[in-house]
Short mmCIF file of C-alpha atoms in Angstrom, two decimals:
data_model
loop_
_atom_site.label_atom_id
_atom_site.label_comp_id
_atom_site.label_asym_id
_atom_site.label_seq_id
_atom_site.Cartn_x
_atom_site.Cartn_y
_atom_site.Cartn_z
CA MET A 184 0.00 0.00 0.00
CA GLY A 185 1.55 3.23 -1.08
CA SER A 186 2.16 6.13 1.21
CA PRO A 187 0.05 9.29 0.99
CA ALA A 188 3.01 11.04 -0.55
CA ASP A 189 2.84 8.69 -3.50
CA SER A 190 -0.88 9.32 -4.22
CA GLY A 191 -2.35 12.29 -6.15
CA PRO A 192 -0.68 14.73 -8.54
CA GLN A 193 2.81 15.68 -7.66
CA GLY A 194 3.71 19.38 -7.66
CA PRO A 195 7.14 20.87 -7.55
CA ARG A 196 8.89 20.19 -4.29
CA PRO A 197 10.23 23.06 -2.21
CA GLY A 198 13.51 24.26 -3.63
CA GLU A 199 13.02 22.28 -6.81
CA PRO A 200 12.78 24.44 -9.99
CA ASP A 201 9.61 24.33 -12.11
CA ARG A 202 9.84 22.00 -14.98
CA PRO A 203 9.39 23.49 -18.46
CA LEU A 204 5.97 23.26 -20.04
CA ASP A 205 5.49 20.64 -22.65
CA ALA A 206 4.01 21.43 -26.05
CA GLN A 207 0.41 20.75 -25.02
CA GLU A 208 0.63 22.82 -21.84
CA ARG A 209 2.28 25.71 -23.66
CA ALA A 210 -0.42 25.66 -26.32
CA GLU A 211 -3.09 25.82 -23.62
CA TYR A 212 -1.27 28.64 -21.89
CA GLU A 213 -1.02 30.66 -25.11
CA ARG A 214 -4.70 30.05 -25.80
CA LEU A 215 -5.71 31.33 -22.37
CA ARG A 216 -3.39 34.30 -22.74
CA ARG A 217 -4.84 35.23 -26.13
CA HIS A 218 -8.36 34.84 -24.74
CA ALA A 219 -7.62 37.13 -21.80
CA GLY A 220 -5.95 39.67 -24.08
CA LEU A 221 -8.91 39.55 -26.46
CA ARG A 222 -11.37 40.16 -23.62
CA HIS A 223 -9.27 43.07 -22.38
CA ARG A 224 -9.08 44.51 -25.88
CA ARG A 225 -12.83 44.20 -26.36
CA LEU A 226 -13.45 45.95 -23.05
CA ARG A 227 -11.16 48.83 -23.99
CA THR A 228 -12.79 49.10 -27.41
CA CYS A 229 -16.26 49.22 -25.83
CA VAL A 230 -15.28 51.90 -23.30
CA ALA A 231 -13.50 53.97 -25.94
CA SER A 232 -16.46 53.70 -28.32
CA VAL A 233 -18.89 54.95 -25.67
CA LEU A 234 -16.64 57.88 -24.73
CA LEU A 235 -16.02 58.89 -28.35
CA ALA A 236 -19.72 58.57 -29.21
CA LEU A 237 -20.62 60.89 -26.33
CA ALA A 238 -17.96 63.38 -27.44
CA VAL A 239 -19.23 63.34 -31.01
CA LEU A 240 -22.89 63.73 -30.01
CA LEU A 241 -22.14 66.56 -27.57
CA ALA A 242 -19.84 68.42 -29.96
CA PRO A 243 -22.62 70.59 -31.53
CA LEU A 244 -23.99 71.45 -28.08
CA GLY A 245 -20.47 72.34 -26.99
CA VAL A 246 -20.07 74.78 -29.88
CA VAL A 247 -23.49 76.36 -29.32
CA GLY A 248 -22.94 76.52 -25.56
CA ALA A 249 -19.56 78.18 -25.94
CA TRP A 250 -21.08 80.75 -28.29
CA ALA A 251 -23.96 81.47 -25.90
CA SER A 252 -21.55 81.80 -22.98
CA SER A 253 -19.41 84.27 -24.91
CA GLN A 254 -22.44 86.46 -25.58
CA ILE A 255 -23.36 86.53 -21.89
CA ASN A 256 -19.97 86.74 -20.20
CA ASP A 257 -17.95 88.85 -22.66
CA VAL A 258 -19.29 92.35 -23.26
CA ASP A 259 -16.79 93.02 -26.05
CA ARG A 260 -17.90 89.89 -27.88
CA TYR A 261 -21.54 90.86 -27.51
CA VAL A 262 -20.88 94.34 -28.88
CA GLN A 263 -18.98 92.80 -31.81
CA THR A 264 -22.02 90.61 -32.46
CA VAL A 265 -24.64 93.38 -32.60
CA ALA A 266 -22.44 96.21 -33.93
CA PRO A 267 -22.99 95.41 -37.66
CA LEU A 268 -26.75 95.77 -37.27
CA ALA A 269 -26.48 99.57 -37.06
CA ARG A 270 -24.39 99.57 -40.23
CA ASP A 271 -26.45 97.16 -42.32
CA PRO A 272 -28.35 98.90 -45.16
CA ALA A 273 -31.44 96.71 -44.82
CA VAL A 274 -31.73 97.38 -41.10
CA GLN A 275 -31.04 101.09 -41.64
CA ASP A 276 -33.87 101.29 -44.20
CA VAL A 277 -36.28 99.70 -41.74
CA VAL A 278 -35.24 102.09 -38.98
CA VAL A 279 -35.58 105.10 -41.31
CA GLU A 280 -39.08 104.09 -42.43
CA ARG A 281 -40.22 103.26 -38.91
CA VAL A 282 -38.94 106.49 -37.36
CA THR A 283 -40.20 108.59 -40.27
CA ASP A 284 -43.68 107.12 -40.02
CA GLY A 285 -43.67 107.63 -36.27
CA VAL A 286 -42.60 111.26 -36.54
CA VAL A 287 -45.05 112.16 -39.31
CA ALA A 288 -47.90 110.42 -37.50
CA ARG A 289 -47.36 112.66 -34.48
CA VAL A 290 -47.60 115.88 -36.51
CA ASP A 291 -51.13 117.37 -36.76
CA VAL A 292 -51.09 118.35 -40.42
CA ARG A 293 -54.73 119.46 -40.31
CA ARG A 294 -53.96 121.93 -37.53
CA ILE A 295 -51.13 123.42 -39.59
CA THR A 296 -53.27 123.85 -42.73
CA ASP A 297 -56.15 125.33 -40.71
CA ALA A 298 -53.78 127.78 -39.07
CA LEU A 299 -52.40 128.76 -42.47
CA ALA A 300 -55.92 129.24 -43.86
CA ASP A 301 -56.93 131.35 -40.85
CA ILE A 302 -53.89 133.57 -41.36
CA LEU A 303 -54.77 134.06 -45.02
CA ALA A 304 -58.38 134.82 -44.13
CA ASP A 305 -57.29 137.39 -41.56
CA ARG A 306 -55.16 139.02 -44.25
CA ASP A 307 -58.24 139.25 -46.53
CA ALA A 308 -56.74 136.80 -49.02
CA PRO A 309 -58.95 135.62 -51.88
CA ARG A 310 -61.36 132.88 -51.04
CA PHE A 311 -59.80 130.35 -53.42
CA LEU A 312 -56.42 130.78 -51.63
CA VAL A 313 -58.01 130.10 -48.25
CA ASP A 314 -59.76 127.00 -49.60
CA ALA A 315 -56.55 125.86 -51.30
CA ALA A 316 -54.65 126.23 -48.02
CA ARG A 317 -57.22 124.06 -46.24
CA SER A 318 -56.80 121.34 -48.92
CA LEU A 319 -53.02 121.10 -48.62
CA ASP A 320 -53.14 118.21 -46.15
CA GLU A 321 -51.71 115.53 -48.45
CA GLN A 322 -49.17 117.79 -50.10
CA LEU A 323 -47.93 119.05 -46.74
CA LYS A 324 -47.78 115.52 -45.37
CA ASP A 325 -45.81 114.31 -48.40
CA GLY A 326 -43.38 117.18 -48.12
CA LEU A 327 -43.00 116.66 -44.39
CA THR A 328 -42.41 112.95 -44.93
CA THR A 329 -39.72 113.66 -47.52
CA ALA A 330 -38.00 116.18 -45.27
CA VAL A 331 -38.14 113.94 -42.20
CA ARG A 332 -36.95 110.89 -44.14
CA TYR A 333 -33.98 112.83 -45.48
CA VAL A 334 -32.93 113.99 -42.03
CA VAL A 335 -33.54 110.61 -40.40
CA LYS A 336 -31.61 108.75 -43.12
CA LYS A 337 -28.72 111.16 -42.78
CA ALA A 338 -28.68 110.54 -39.03
CA VAL A 339 -29.11 106.75 -39.22
CA THR A 340 -26.34 106.29 -41.79
CA SER A 341 -23.92 108.51 -39.90
CA ASP A 342 -21.00 107.32 -37.81
CA ALA A 343 -22.58 108.97 -34.77
CA PHE A 344 -25.57 106.59 -34.96
CA ALA A 345 -23.28 103.54 -35.17
CA GLU A 346 -21.17 104.78 -32.26
CA SER A 347 -24.29 105.46 -30.20
CA TRP A 348 -25.54 101.97 -31.00
CA ASP A 349 -22.29 100.42 -29.75
CA ASN A 350 -22.17 102.55 -26.62
CA VAL A 351 -25.79 101.86 -25.69
CA ASN A 352 -25.39 98.12 -26.12
CA ARG A 353 -22.10 98.08 -24.23
CA GLY A 354 -23.63 99.95 -21.32
CA ALA A 355 -26.76 97.79 -21.28
CA HIS A 356 -24.98 94.46 -21.77
CA THR A 357 -26.08 93.03 -18.42
CA ALA A 358 -29.75 93.55 -19.26
CA ALA A 359 -29.36 93.27 -23.00
CA MET A 360 -29.44 89.49 -23.34
CA ASP A 361 -33.19 88.94 -23.31
CA VAL A 362 -32.84 86.27 -25.99
CA LEU A 363 -30.82 84.22 -23.49
CA THR A 364 -31.96 85.49 -20.10
CA GLY A 365 -35.35 87.12 -20.64
CA GLU A 366 -34.48 90.27 -18.69
CA GLY A 367 -34.78 92.72 -21.59
CA GLY A 368 -33.26 96.09 -22.36
CA GLY A 369 -30.95 95.22 -25.21
CA ALA A 370 -30.81 95.26 -28.97
CA ILE A 371 -32.70 92.00 -29.48
CA GLU A 372 -35.57 91.06 -27.15
CA ILE A 373 -38.39 88.56 -26.81
CA LYS A 374 -41.62 90.18 -25.69
CA ASP A 375 -44.87 88.22 -25.58
CA ASP A 376 -43.74 85.63 -28.15
CA ALA A 377 -42.40 88.35 -30.47
CA LEU A 378 -38.75 88.80 -31.46
CA THR A 379 -38.04 92.53 -31.65
CA LEU A 380 -35.13 94.78 -32.59
CA ASN A 381 -34.95 97.65 -30.09
CA VAL A 382 -33.57 100.89 -31.54
CA GLY A 383 -35.26 103.34 -29.18
CA ALA A 384 -32.18 104.26 -27.18
CA VAL A 385 -30.18 105.26 -30.22
CA VAL A 386 -33.11 106.99 -31.92
CA GLU A 387 -33.01 109.52 -29.09
CA GLU A 388 -29.59 110.56 -30.39
CA MET A 389 -31.29 111.89 -33.55
CA GLN A 390 -33.47 114.38 -31.72
CA LYS A 391 -30.86 117.11 -31.85
CA GLN A 392 -30.60 116.74 -35.61
CA LEU A 393 -34.35 116.59 -36.24
CA VAL A 394 -35.39 119.49 -34.02
CA GLY A 395 -35.09 122.76 -35.91
CA THR A 396 -34.76 121.18 -39.34
CA THR A 397 -38.41 120.10 -39.76
CA LEU A 398 -41.84 120.97 -38.40
CA VAL A 399 -41.24 118.51 -35.55
CA ASP A 400 -41.05 119.26 -31.86
CA ALA A 401 -38.78 117.28 -29.54
CA GLU A 402 -41.69 115.59 -27.81
CA GLN A 403 -42.99 114.33 -31.16
CA ILE A 404 -39.86 112.24 -31.87
CA PRO A 405 -40.19 108.55 -30.93
CA GLY A 406 -37.93 107.72 -28.02
CA ALA A 407 -37.00 104.66 -25.97
CA ASP A 408 -40.15 102.74 -26.90
CA THR A 409 -39.12 102.35 -30.54
CA SER A 410 -38.87 98.65 -31.39
CA ILE A 411 -39.26 96.71 -34.62
CA VAL A 412 -41.03 93.35 -34.59
CA LEU A 413 -38.98 90.78 -36.47
CA LEU A 414 -40.93 87.60 -35.79
CA ARG A 415 -44.01 86.34 -33.96
CA ASN A 416 -44.14 82.72 -32.83
CA ASP A 417 -45.72 81.05 -29.81
CA ARG A 418 -42.63 78.80 -29.36
CA LEU A 419 -40.15 81.62 -28.83
CA SER A 420 -40.42 81.30 -25.05
CA ASP A 421 -39.44 77.62 -25.25
CA ALA A 422 -36.48 78.51 -27.46
CA ARG A 423 -35.44 81.18 -24.97
CA ASP A 424 -35.59 78.67 -22.09
CA GLY A 425 -33.36 76.29 -24.02
CA ALA A 426 -30.94 79.09 -24.82
CA ARG A 427 -30.87 80.06 -21.14
CA TRP A 428 -29.76 76.54 -20.19
CA LEU A 429 -27.11 76.65 -22.86
CA GLY A 430 -25.90 79.92 -21.41
CA VAL A 431 -25.54 78.32 -17.98
CA LEU A 432 -23.87 75.11 -19.19
CA GLY A 433 -21.96 76.76 -22.02
CA PRO A 434 -18.55 77.16 -20.32
CA TRP A 435 -18.48 73.48 -19.34
CA LEU A 436 -19.72 71.79 -22.50
CA PRO A 437 -16.55 72.31 -24.61
CA VAL A 438 -14.37 71.11 -21.74
CA THR A 439 -16.59 68.05 -21.35
CA VAL A 440 -16.37 67.24 -25.05
CA ALA A 441 -12.57 67.61 -25.05
CA ALA A 442 -12.25 65.45 -21.91
CA LEU A 443 -14.49 62.70 -23.34
CA ALA A 444 -12.57 62.67 -26.62
CA GLY A 445 -9.23 62.57 -24.81
CA LEU A 446 -10.30 59.72 -22.54
CA GLY A 447 -11.72 57.84 -25.51
CA VAL A 448 -8.44 58.11 -27.40
CA TRP A 449 -6.46 57.09 -24.31
CA ALA A 450 -8.65 54.04 -23.63
CA ALA A 451 -8.74 52.81 -27.23
CA PRO A 452 -6.49 49.86 -28.19
CA SER A 453 -5.48 51.76 -31.34
CA ARG A 454 -5.11 55.42 -30.50
CA ARG A 455 -4.45 56.36 -34.10
CA LYS A 456 -7.77 54.90 -35.22
CA ALA A 457 -9.49 56.55 -32.26
CA VAL A 458 -8.14 59.96 -33.28
CA MET A 459 -9.34 59.39 -36.83
CA SER A 460 -12.78 58.26 -35.61
CA ALA A 461 -13.14 61.28 -33.33
CA GLY A 462 -12.04 63.66 -36.09
CA ILE A 463 -14.41 62.20 -38.67
CA GLY A 464 -17.33 62.01 -36.24
CA ILE A 465 -16.96 65.56 -34.96
CA GLY A 466 -16.45 66.81 -38.52
CA VAL A 467 -19.72 65.19 -39.60
CA MET A 468 -21.54 66.74 -36.63
CA MET A 469 -20.16 70.19 -37.48
CA CYS A 470 -21.42 69.79 -41.04
CA ALA A 471 -24.80 68.82 -39.61
CA LEU A 472 -24.75 71.90 -37.37
CA LEU A 473 -24.00 74.19 -40.33
CA VAL A 474 -26.80 72.59 -42.33
CA GLY A 475 -29.11 72.97 -39.33
CA LEU A 476 -28.31 76.69 -39.07
CA SER A 477 -29.18 77.11 -42.74
CA VAL A 478 -32.46 75.24 -42.28
CA VAL A 479 -33.36 77.32 -39.21
CA ARG A 480 -32.56 80.46 -41.19
CA GLN A 481 -35.01 79.48 -43.92
CA VAL A 482 -37.69 78.53 -41.39
CA TYR A 483 -37.16 81.84 -39.61
CA LEU A 484 -37.46 83.84 -42.84
CA ASP A 485 -40.57 81.91 -43.87
CA ALA A 486 -42.14 82.80 -40.53
CA VAL A 487 -41.51 86.53 -41.04
CA ALA A 488 -44.65 88.06 -42.48
CA PRO A 489 -44.00 90.90 -44.94
CA VAL A 490 -46.43 93.09 -43.02
CA VAL A 491 -44.33 92.62 -39.88
CA GLN A 492 -40.82 93.03 -41.21
CA SER A 493 -38.84 93.00 -44.46
CA GLN A 494 -37.13 89.78 -45.45
CA GLU A 495 -33.84 91.59 -46.03
CA ALA A 496 -33.70 93.08 -42.55
CA ALA A 497 -34.74 89.81 -40.91
CA ALA A 498 -32.05 87.93 -42.82
CA ALA A 499 -29.47 90.55 -41.87
CA VAL A 500 -30.37 90.23 -38.18
CA TYR A 501 -30.15 86.41 -38.25
CA ASP A 502 -26.89 86.31 -40.19
CA THR A 503 -25.31 88.96 -37.97
CA VAL A 504 -26.31 87.35 -34.68
CA ILE A 505 -25.15 83.81 -35.53
CA ARG A 506 -22.09 84.64 -37.63
CA PHE A 507 -19.72 83.88 -34.74
CA LEU A 508 -21.56 80.60 -34.12
CA ARG A 509 -21.14 79.64 -37.76
CA GLN A 510 -17.46 80.66 -37.58
CA ALA A 511 -16.93 78.50 -34.49
CA ALA A 512 -18.52 75.49 -36.23
CA VAL A 513 -16.23 75.92 -39.25
CA THR A 514 -13.21 76.23 -36.93
CA VAL A 515 -14.05 72.98 -35.13
CA LEU A 516 -14.63 71.33 -38.52
CA VAL A 517 -11.14 72.34 -39.68
CA ILE A 518 -9.61 71.04 -36.43
CA ALA A 519 -11.46 67.73 -36.81
CA LEU A 520 -10.28 67.32 -40.39
CA ILE A 521 -6.67 68.03 -39.35
CA ALA A 522 -6.92 65.41 -36.58
CA ALA A 523 -8.33 62.81 -38.97
CA LEU A 524 -5.65 63.59 -41.56
CA ALA A 525 -2.87 63.36 -38.96
CA GLY A 526 -4.16 59.98 -37.81
CA TYR A 527 -4.16 58.74 -41.39
CA LEU A 528 -0.64 60.00 -42.10
CA TYR A 529 0.69 58.06 -39.10
CA GLY A 530 -0.89 54.86 -40.40
CA PRO A 531 0.34 52.06 -42.68
CA GLY A 532 -1.61 53.18 -45.74
CA ARG A 533 0.16 53.42 -49.07
CA GLY A 534 -0.50 57.14 -49.40
CA ALA A 535 0.60 57.84 -45.81
CA THR A 536 3.77 55.82 -46.33
CA ALA A 537 4.55 57.74 -49.52
CA VAL A 538 4.02 61.09 -47.78
CA ARG A 539 6.23 60.12 -44.84
CA SER A 540 8.91 58.81 -47.16
CA ALA A 541 8.93 61.98 -49.23
CA ALA A 542 9.03 64.15 -46.11
CA GLY A 543 11.89 62.08 -44.66
CA GLN A 544 13.89 62.31 -47.87
CA GLY A 545 13.36 66.07 -48.05
CA VAL A 546 14.40 66.59 -44.42
CA GLY A 547 17.40 64.32 -44.88
CA ALA A 548 18.53 66.16 -48.01
CA ALA A 549 18.20 69.48 -46.20
CA GLY A 550 20.26 68.14 -43.28
CA HIS A 551 23.01 66.90 -45.55
CA ALA A 552 23.05 70.22 -47.36
CA LEU A 553 23.41 71.93 -43.99
CA VAL A 554 26.46 69.79 -43.21
CA ARG A 555 28.03 70.48 -46.60
CA SER A 556 27.62 74.21 -46.01
CA GLY A 557 29.74 73.98 -42.85
CA TRP A 558 27.06 73.82 -40.13
CA ASP A 559 27.69 71.49 -37.20
CA THR A 560 24.70 70.78 -34.94
CA GLY A 561 26.86 68.85 -32.48
CA ARG A 562 25.22 67.63 -29.30
CA VAL A 563 21.99 69.48 -30.02
CA GLY A 564 21.45 67.55 -33.22
CA ALA A 565 22.39 64.28 -31.55
CA TRP A 566 19.92 64.91 -28.72
CA LEU A 567 17.17 65.81 -31.19
CA ARG A 568 17.83 62.64 -33.16
CA THR A 569 17.70 60.48 -30.02
CA HIS A 570 14.61 62.17 -28.58
CA ARG A 571 12.65 62.72 -31.79
CA PRO A 572 9.35 61.28 -30.44
CA LEU A 573 9.62 63.55 -27.39
CA THR A 574 10.24 66.70 -29.43
CA THR A 575 7.45 65.84 -31.86
CA GLY A 576 4.97 65.28 -29.05
CA THR A 577 6.06 68.51 -27.33
CA VAL A 578 5.51 70.59 -30.46
CA ILE A 579 2.08 69.05 -31.08
CA ALA A 580 1.10 69.51 -27.42
CA ALA A 581 2.26 73.15 -27.49
CA GLY A 582 0.22 73.87 -30.61
CA THR A 583 -2.85 72.17 -29.14
CA LEU A 584 -2.53 74.07 -25.86
CA THR A 585 -2.13 77.38 -27.70
CA LEU A 586 -5.26 76.65 -29.71
CA PHE A 587 -7.18 75.68 -26.57
CA LEU A 588 -6.16 78.86 -24.74
CA TRP A 589 -6.94 81.14 -27.71
CA SER A 590 -10.01 83.20 -26.85
CA TYR A 591 -11.92 82.86 -30.10
CA PRO A 592 -9.95 80.85 -32.67
CA THR A 593 -10.87 81.11 -36.32
CA PRO A 594 -10.01 78.85 -39.27
CA ALA A 595 -7.21 81.28 -40.13
CA VAL A 596 -5.78 80.92 -36.60
CA VAL A 597 -5.93 77.12 -36.87
CA ALA A 598 -4.15 77.21 -40.23
CA LEU A 599 -1.47 79.55 -38.84
CA LEU A 600 -0.80 77.33 -35.81
CA LEU A 601 -0.66 74.27 -38.06
CA LEU A 602 1.89 75.93 -40.35
CA CYS A 603 3.97 77.00 -37.33
CA ALA A 604 3.95 73.46 -35.92
CA VAL A 605 4.93 71.94 -39.27
CA PHE A 606 7.68 74.53 -39.69
CA VAL A 607 9.12 73.85 -36.22
CA LEU A 608 8.98 70.09 -36.78
CA ALA A 609 10.73 70.52 -40.11
CA ILE A 610 13.50 72.60 -38.52
CA LEU A 611 14.00 70.06 -35.74
CA GLY A 612 14.06 67.26 -38.31
CA VAL A 613 16.69 69.05 -40.39
CA LEU A 614 18.89 69.59 -37.33
CA ALA A 615 18.58 65.92 -36.39
CA ALA A 616 19.28 64.82 -39.98
CA ALA A 617 22.35 67.08 -40.02
CA THR A 618 23.88 64.90 -37.29
CA ASP A 619 23.34 61.80 -39.42
CA GLY A 620 24.89 63.60 -42.37
CA ALA A 621 27.91 64.67 -40.31
CA GLU A 622 28.50 61.09 -39.11
CA LYS A 623 28.31 59.75 -42.67
CA HIS A 624 30.59 62.49 -43.90
#
């Protein structure tokens, strides 16, 4: 009868080295290892996909929220937004007609013609002259309208009107964001489901030019209650509530989108493909946002009744107010396309390989030419050659940080930063290649 030590599987004894795995055991081990690695890769892919999907879906809200926040928190940006309205010909024409009609309507033309007829009668003028004076209502009104329109147009198209418009909106910025806050007092307001353009404050600046040049008294000139209805819609209040929430969340939405995209790229098994996916997805969403703004513009213009406001002025107001939003969407689109292109160029594709090869040959030729001309990069070139991934990452990170800290980047700013980064990388590559050329020489 065997001892207990002889029964059961025998493991390695203390102090005895493990025996090597045989072919079957090694195959099983590799299978389990591949299975565990595959599960880990699938988990990372799932997490990265969720994070990138959230970043892509929130990207339009991030752009709109950042734009809304800039209008609320930056008075200079708000003034830049509404400043062109006072200089737009379509808006100026509407203001001229509205103010002219208001001024002429407050003048009692019948009282003037009756007074003129009474004066002629007191002077024993012929009867037909007295009757003619009493029938001058329309002619006097037409002449007064022409005179008032001339003076008002001269005032509205002057630099003083534009400067007054900017100053009034700058001073009333806190209460001027009724579209986003509902508090009123600014250039664009929502009152009882009506979108209005308020020009009353700056119309008061024209009083000094109108008084004394026409038959108008100061109290007859429309003042702070002058507003032009642009649109009536019973859903404007809901739109304002949504815009208010965007104004509150605006500063955090872009940061959230950037954080989600960064975490998604970091968690992905293939970071290059993740960068390309994020770039393409965000680019598509920016195109959708631009299309949506065009659709909303057409819906807005279709809702503007000709009896309420001219199509030209309404279009000018819409285009002026959202132009910075459209610019921000185009900027993000350019950034997304650059990210997708960079991810492709770092990949194994035939076109990417050809581009990298051509760039490497050009940098190498420039470095060798630098050596032949007598330049010696020495230790600097050797360090750059050894730490090329570090220097490349530092330049890209510096350009990204500069773009992130830029107050309001535009497509031109993005292009300039990209050219600067490429130029710096090319210079560093030439210096590193010069070391190789010196060693070969």
